[in-house]
Amino acid sequence: WVGGIVLVAILKVAVDEDEEIYGLKPYECYLGRYLLFLTLAVAQGVIICLGDLFFLGVQCTNIPLFILSGVVSSLVFSLLIYTLTVSFGDVGKAMAVILLVIQIAGSGGTYPIDVVPQLFQTLYPIMPFHYGMDMIRETIGGAYGTTYWKCMGILLGMCVLFMVLGLLLYYPARRLNAAIARSKEAT
């Protein structure tokens, strides 16, 4: 998640049309720029997992699924952060940071979900962190039934949801972000 926030902070998410690139459709801009973020997110996921295995010495029952868990989690997190940033600009980046804080507190990674406040227990089923953690836990401690694949399906479903939201919000949000930018420049 932090890697995704850093990516949208250092790389430009908007596509500027110039004399060489013109007439692009909104979905082409959204998907084309996301390919860069996707490539970097996958690289981050693989590097983190390999570092866990070979530098930190994490023991796994299934190394390929461990790496796949990291890659899929990275894909989902980067897509959500990218969609928020493309749709809402700097406000989207702030929303991504707020979601990070909420998920750290309420995804069951720090404290068991049963002992956190009711708000976090309510949000728990829709937080992508907990599904990624469950997938990784399954590869480290051993698989329990189909938990790994259920979590994978939910995360991939979230990917589809974030992609659809991003494609639907890209064009209208672009005009809103331009208006906000003009307003900021006028102050």
PDB file of C-alpha atoms in Angstrom:
ATOM      1  CA  TRP A   1       0.000   0.000   0.000  1.00  0.00           C
ATOM      2  CA  VAL A   2       2.788   2.358   0.921  1.00  0.00           C
ATOM      3  CA  GLY A   3       4.542   1.544  -2.359  1.00  0.00           C
ATOM      4  CA  GLY A   4       1.365   2.478  -4.256  1.00  0.00           C
ATOM      5  CA  ILE A   5       1.107   5.795  -2.428  1.00  0.00           C
ATOM      6  CA  VAL A   6       4.749   6.533  -3.198  1.00  0.00           C
ATOM      7  CA  LEU A   7       4.155   5.715  -6.875  1.00  0.00           C
ATOM      8  CA  VAL A   8       1.282   8.191  -7.237  1.00  0.00           C
ATOM      9  CA  ALA A   9       3.337  10.771  -5.359  1.00  0.00           C
ATOM     10  CA  ILE A  10       6.380  10.561  -7.643  1.00  0.00           C
ATOM     11  CA  LEU A  11       4.786   9.616 -10.986  1.00  0.00           C
ATOM     12  CA  LYS A  12       2.270  11.678 -12.886  1.00  0.00           C
ATOM     13  CA  VAL A  13      -1.123   9.973 -13.153  1.00  0.00           C
ATOM     14  CA  ALA A  14      -2.715  12.348 -15.664  1.00  0.00           C
ATOM     15  CA  VAL A  15      -2.059  12.004 -19.375  1.00  0.00           C
ATOM     16  CA  ASP A  16      -1.339  15.289 -21.138  1.00  0.00           C
ATOM     17  CA  GLU A  17      -2.301  15.491 -24.773  1.00  0.00           C
ATOM     18  CA  ASP A  18       0.189  17.202 -27.062  1.00  0.00           C
ATOM     19  CA  GLU A  19       0.892  17.320 -30.774  1.00  0.00           C
ATOM     20  CA  GLU A  20       2.292  13.776 -30.752  1.00  0.00           C
ATOM     21  CA  ILE A  21      -0.509  12.235 -28.700  1.00  0.00           C
ATOM     22  CA  TYR A  22      -4.013  13.507 -29.339  1.00  0.00           C
ATOM     23  CA  GLY A  23      -7.524  12.183 -29.668  1.00  0.00           C
ATOM     24  CA  LEU A  24      -7.148   9.596 -26.919  1.00  0.00           C
ATOM     25  CA  LYS A  25     -10.303   8.219 -25.412  1.00  0.00           C
ATOM     26  CA  PRO A  26     -10.623   8.498 -21.609  1.00  0.00           C
ATOM     27  CA  TYR A  27     -10.401   4.725 -21.114  1.00  0.00           C
ATOM     28  CA  GLU A  28      -7.196   4.641 -23.202  1.00  0.00           C
ATOM     29  CA  CYS A  29      -5.639   7.291 -20.975  1.00  0.00           C
ATOM     30  CA  TYR A  30      -6.768   5.546 -17.786  1.00  0.00           C
ATOM     31  CA  LEU A  31      -5.695   2.038 -18.797  1.00  0.00           C
ATOM     32  CA  GLY A  32      -2.562   3.103 -20.651  1.00  0.00           C
ATOM     33  CA  ARG A  33      -1.157   5.036 -17.711  1.00  0.00           C
ATOM     34  CA  TYR A  34      -2.203   2.294 -15.303  1.00  0.00           C
ATOM     35  CA  LEU A  35      -0.042  -0.205 -17.219  1.00  0.00           C
ATOM     36  CA  LEU A  36       3.006   1.664 -15.916  1.00  0.00           C
ATOM     37  CA  PHE A  37       1.660   1.578 -12.353  1.00  0.00           C
ATOM     38  CA  LEU A  38       0.706  -2.097 -12.748  1.00  0.00           C
ATOM     39  CA  THR A  39       4.202  -3.029 -13.919  1.00  0.00           C
ATOM     40  CA  LEU A  40       5.826  -1.217 -11.015  1.00  0.00           C
ATOM     41  CA  ALA A  41       3.320  -2.642  -8.506  1.00  0.00           C
ATOM     42  CA  VAL A  42       3.988  -6.206  -9.671  1.00  0.00           C
ATOM     43  CA  ALA A  43       7.734  -5.571  -9.406  1.00  0.00           C
ATOM     44  CA  GLN A  44       7.246  -4.208  -5.884  1.00  0.00           C
ATOM     45  CA  GLY A  45       5.184  -7.249  -4.874  1.00  0.00           C
ATOM     46  CA  VAL A  46       7.772  -9.693  -6.193  1.00  0.00           C
ATOM     47  CA  ILE A  47      10.688  -7.825  -4.610  1.00  0.00           C
ATOM     48  CA  ILE A  48       8.943  -7.635  -1.224  1.00  0.00           C
ATOM     49  CA  CYS A  49       8.075 -11.343  -1.261  1.00  0.00           C
ATOM     50  CA  LEU A  50      11.561 -12.397  -2.350  1.00  0.00           C
ATOM     51  CA  GLY A  51      13.034 -10.144   0.327  1.00  0.00           C
ATOM     52  CA  ASP A  52      10.765 -11.762   2.922  1.00  0.00           C
ATOM     53  CA  LEU A  53      11.862 -15.215   1.820  1.00  0.00           C
ATOM     54  CA  PHE A  54      15.574 -14.744   1.275  1.00  0.00           C
ATOM     55  CA  PHE A  55      16.502 -11.746   3.414  1.00  0.00           C
ATOM     56  CA  LEU A  56      14.178 -12.080   6.397  1.00  0.00           C
ATOM     57  CA  GLY A  57      14.001 -15.863   6.202  1.00  0.00           C
ATOM     58  CA  VAL A  58      10.213 -16.264   6.234  1.00  0.00           C
ATOM     59  CA  GLN A  59       9.324 -19.945   5.977  1.00  0.00           C
ATOM     60  CA  CYS A  60       6.482 -20.863   3.631  1.00  0.00           C
ATOM     61  CA  THR A  61       4.577 -24.014   2.896  1.00  0.00           C
ATOM     62  CA  ASN A  62       3.977 -22.801  -0.675  1.00  0.00           C
ATOM     63  CA  ILE A  63       6.470 -20.284  -2.088  1.00  0.00           C
ATOM     64  CA  PRO A  64       4.792 -19.766  -5.517  1.00  0.00           C
ATOM     65  CA  LEU A  65       1.437 -18.978  -3.874  1.00  0.00           C
ATOM     66  CA  PHE A  66       3.217 -16.697  -1.396  1.00  0.00           C
ATOM     67  CA  ILE A  67       4.650 -14.671  -4.281  1.00  0.00           C
ATOM     68  CA  LEU A  68       1.301 -14.743  -6.094  1.00  0.00           C
ATOM     69  CA  SER A  69      -0.343 -13.389  -2.924  1.00  0.00           C
ATOM     70  CA  GLY A  70       2.077 -10.481  -2.858  1.00  0.00           C
ATOM     71  CA  VAL A  71       1.562  -9.730  -6.538  1.00  0.00           C
ATOM     72  CA  VAL A  72      -2.251  -9.865  -6.378  1.00  0.00           C
ATOM     73  CA  SER A  73      -2.322  -7.750  -3.212  1.00  0.00           C
ATOM     74  CA  SER A  74      -0.022  -5.222  -4.844  1.00  0.00           C
ATOM     75  CA  LEU A  75      -2.225  -5.185  -7.949  1.00  0.00           C
ATOM     76  CA  VAL A  76      -5.391  -4.498  -5.941  1.00  0.00           C
ATOM     77  CA  PHE A  77      -3.808  -1.865  -3.712  1.00  0.00           C
ATOM     78  CA  SER A  78      -2.162  -0.023  -6.608  1.00  0.00           C
ATOM     79  CA  LEU A  79      -5.371  -0.059  -8.651  1.00  0.00           C
ATOM     80  CA  LEU A  80      -7.390   1.374  -5.763  1.00  0.00           C
ATOM     81  CA  ILE A  81      -4.810   4.085  -5.068  1.00  0.00           C
ATOM     82  CA  TYR A  82      -4.430   4.886  -8.779  1.00  0.00           C
ATOM     83  CA  THR A  83      -8.209   5.119  -9.233  1.00  0.00           C
ATOM     84  CA  LEU A  84      -8.574   7.427  -6.235  1.00  0.00           C
ATOM     85  CA  THR A  85      -5.729   9.633  -7.450  1.00  0.00           C
ATOM     86  CA  VAL A  86      -6.918   9.808 -11.059  1.00  0.00           C
ATOM     87  CA  SER A  87     -10.470  10.507  -9.959  1.00  0.00           C
ATOM     88  CA  PHE A  88      -9.868  12.962  -7.114  1.00  0.00           C
ATOM     89  CA  GLY A  89      -6.304  14.254  -7.552  1.00  0.00           C
ATOM     90  CA  ASP A  90      -4.572  15.250  -4.328  1.00  0.00           C
ATOM     91  CA  VAL A  91      -7.761  14.556  -2.391  1.00  0.00           C
ATOM     92  CA  GLY A  92      -7.578  10.970  -3.696  1.00  0.00           C
ATOM     93  CA  LYS A  93      -4.023  10.662  -2.396  1.00  0.00           C
ATOM     94  CA  ALA A  94      -5.223  11.837   1.013  1.00  0.00           C
ATOM     95  CA  MET A  95      -8.097   9.332   0.844  1.00  0.00           C
ATOM     96  CA  ALA A  96      -5.559   6.564   0.145  1.00  0.00           C
ATOM     97  CA  VAL A  97      -3.554   7.559   3.225  1.00  0.00           C
ATOM     98  CA  ILE A  98      -6.726   7.613   5.352  1.00  0.00           C
ATOM     99  CA  LEU A  99      -7.680   4.166   4.042  1.00  0.00           C
ATOM    100  CA  LEU A 100      -4.191   2.939   4.946  1.00  0.00           C
ATOM    101  CA  VAL A 101      -4.585   4.141   8.531  1.00  0.00           C
ATOM    102  CA  ILE A 102      -8.088   2.662   8.823  1.00  0.00           C
ATOM    103  CA  GLN A 103      -6.924  -0.682   7.462  1.00  0.00           C
ATOM    104  CA  ILE A 104      -3.908  -0.864   9.758  1.00  0.00           C
ATOM    105  CA  ALA A 105      -6.193  -0.288  12.723  1.00  0.00           C
ATOM    106  CA  GLY A 106      -9.096  -2.430  11.606  1.00  0.00           C
ATOM    107  CA  SER A 107      -7.927  -5.261   9.377  1.00  0.00           C
ATOM    108  CA  GLY A 108      -7.035  -7.708  12.128  1.00  0.00           C
ATOM    109  CA  GLY A 109      -3.289  -7.407  11.601  1.00  0.00           C
ATOM    110  CA  THR A 110      -2.510  -5.411  14.720  1.00  0.00           C
ATOM    111  CA  TYR A 111      -5.236  -6.629  17.077  1.00  0.00           C
ATOM    112  CA  PRO A 112      -7.790  -9.408  16.661  1.00  0.00           C
ATOM    113  CA  ILE A 113     -10.863  -8.021  14.916  1.00  0.00           C
ATOM    114  CA  ASP A 114     -13.065  -9.015  17.870  1.00  0.00           C
ATOM    115  CA  VAL A 115     -11.363  -6.509  20.199  1.00  0.00           C
ATOM    116  CA  VAL A 116     -11.332  -3.431  17.943  1.00  0.00           C
ATOM    117  CA  PRO A 117     -14.136  -0.834  18.020  1.00  0.00           C
ATOM    118  CA  GLN A 118     -17.424  -1.643  16.284  1.00  0.00           C
ATOM    119  CA  LEU A 119     -16.701   0.740  13.392  1.00  0.00           C
ATOM    120  CA  PHE A 120     -13.681  -1.333  12.352  1.00  0.00           C
ATOM    121  CA  GLN A 121     -15.602  -4.580  12.779  1.00  0.00           C
ATOM    122  CA  THR A 122     -18.236  -3.205  10.408  1.00  0.00           C
ATOM    123  CA  LEU A 123     -15.647  -2.143   7.808  1.00  0.00           C
ATOM    124  CA  TYR A 124     -13.591  -5.339   8.154  1.00  0.00           C
ATOM    125  CA  PRO A 125     -15.321  -7.364   5.368  1.00  0.00           C
ATOM    126  CA  ILE A 126     -14.703  -4.659   2.751  1.00  0.00           C
ATOM    127  CA  MET A 127     -11.047  -3.971   3.585  1.00  0.00           C
ATOM    128  CA  PRO A 128      -8.627  -5.436   1.021  1.00  0.00           C
ATOM    129  CA  PHE A 129      -5.804  -5.664   3.598  1.00  0.00           C
ATOM    130  CA  HIS A 130      -7.401  -8.499   5.484  1.00  0.00           C
ATOM    131  CA  TYR A 131      -7.880 -10.642   2.377  1.00  0.00           C
ATOM    132  CA  GLY A 132      -4.243 -10.130   1.377  1.00  0.00           C
ATOM    133  CA  MET A 133      -3.111 -10.989   4.905  1.00  0.00           C
ATOM    134  CA  ASP A 134      -5.288 -14.098   4.945  1.00  0.00           C
ATOM    135  CA  MET A 135      -3.795 -15.270   1.641  1.00  0.00           C
ATOM    136  CA  ILE A 136      -0.262 -14.770   2.907  1.00  0.00           C
ATOM    137  CA  ARG A 137      -1.124 -16.465   6.208  1.00  0.00           C
ATOM    138  CA  GLU A 138      -2.405 -19.480   4.256  1.00  0.00           C
ATOM    139  CA  THR A 139       0.914 -19.809   2.426  1.00  0.00           C
ATOM    140  CA  ILE A 140       2.999 -19.480   5.580  1.00  0.00           C
ATOM    141  CA  GLY A 141       1.045 -21.574   8.064  1.00  0.00           C
ATOM    142  CA  GLY A 142      -0.567 -24.036   5.681  1.00  0.00           C
ATOM    143  CA  ALA A 143      -3.769 -23.937   3.722  1.00  0.00           C
ATOM    144  CA  TYR A 144      -7.127 -24.381   5.396  1.00  0.00           C
ATOM    145  CA  GLY A 145      -9.682 -25.596   2.879  1.00  0.00           C
ATOM    146  CA  THR A 146     -10.351 -23.096   0.134  1.00  0.00           C
ATOM    147  CA  THR A 147      -9.643 -19.954   2.184  1.00  0.00           C
ATOM    148  CA  TYR A 148      -6.734 -18.934  -0.047  1.00  0.00           C
ATOM    149  CA  TRP A 149      -8.800 -19.125  -3.234  1.00  0.00           C
ATOM    150  CA  LYS A 150     -11.824 -17.393  -1.673  1.00  0.00           C
ATOM    151  CA  CYS A 151      -9.602 -14.491  -0.631  1.00  0.00           C
ATOM    152  CA  MET A 152      -8.020 -14.440  -4.097  1.00  0.00           C
ATOM    153  CA  GLY A 153     -11.479 -14.306  -5.703  1.00  0.00           C
ATOM    154  CA  ILE A 154     -12.582 -11.457  -3.444  1.00  0.00           C
ATOM    155  CA  LEU A 155      -9.432  -9.448  -4.207  1.00  0.00           C
ATOM    156  CA  LEU A 156      -9.813 -10.009  -7.941  1.00  0.00           C
ATOM    157  CA  GLY A 157     -13.470  -8.994  -7.642  1.00  0.00           C
ATOM    158  CA  MET A 158     -12.303  -5.794  -5.942  1.00  0.00           C
ATOM    159  CA  CYS A 159      -9.964  -5.271  -8.899  1.00  0.00           C
ATOM    160  CA  VAL A 160     -12.882  -5.418 -11.291  1.00  0.00           C
ATOM    161  CA  LEU A 161     -14.879  -3.030  -9.089  1.00  0.00           C
ATOM    162  CA  PHE A 162     -12.022  -0.514  -8.857  1.00  0.00           C
ATOM    163  CA  MET A 163     -11.401  -0.740 -12.610  1.00  0.00           C
ATOM    164  CA  VAL A 164     -15.064  -0.074 -13.404  1.00  0.00           C
ATOM    165  CA  LEU A 165     -15.169   2.818 -10.936  1.00  0.00           C
ATOM    166  CA  GLY A 166     -11.989   4.244 -12.400  1.00  0.00           C
ATOM    167  CA  LEU A 167     -13.303   4.043 -15.947  1.00  0.00           C
ATOM    168  CA  LEU A 168     -16.633   5.591 -14.957  1.00  0.00           C
ATOM    169  CA  LEU A 169     -15.098   8.401 -12.909  1.00  0.00           C
ATOM    170  CA  TYR A 170     -12.121   9.222 -15.137  1.00  0.00           C
ATOM    171  CA  TYR A 171     -13.726  11.646 -17.566  1.00  0.00           C
ATOM    172  CA  PRO A 172     -16.120  13.528 -15.234  1.00  0.00           C
ATOM    173  CA  ALA A 173     -13.482  13.727 -12.510  1.00  0.00           C
ATOM    174  CA  ARG A 174     -10.944  15.160 -14.938  1.00  0.00           C
ATOM    175  CA  ARG A 175     -13.122  18.240 -15.413  1.00  0.00           C
ATOM    176  CA  LEU A 176     -13.699  18.557 -11.659  1.00  0.00           C
ATOM    177  CA  ASN A 177      -9.963  18.274 -10.960  1.00  0.00           C
ATOM    178  CA  ALA A 178      -9.219  20.940 -13.585  1.00  0.00           C
ATOM    179  CA  ALA A 179     -11.713  23.278 -11.898  1.00  0.00           C
ATOM    180  CA  ILE A 180     -10.122  22.634  -8.507  1.00  0.00           C
ATOM    181  CA  ALA A 181      -6.652  23.275  -9.969  1.00  0.00           C
ATOM    182  CA  ARG A 182      -7.833  26.593 -11.459  1.00  0.00           C
ATOM    183  CA  SER A 183      -9.333  27.522  -8.094  1.00  0.00           C
ATOM    184  CA  LYS A 184      -6.071  26.684  -6.296  1.00  0.00           C
ATOM    185  CA  GLU A 185      -4.054  28.772  -8.769  1.00  0.00           C
ATOM    186  CA  ALA A 186      -6.365  31.751  -8.243  1.00  0.00           C
ATOM    187  CA  THR A 187      -5.778  31.820  -4.480  1.00  0.00           C
TER     188      THR A 187
END
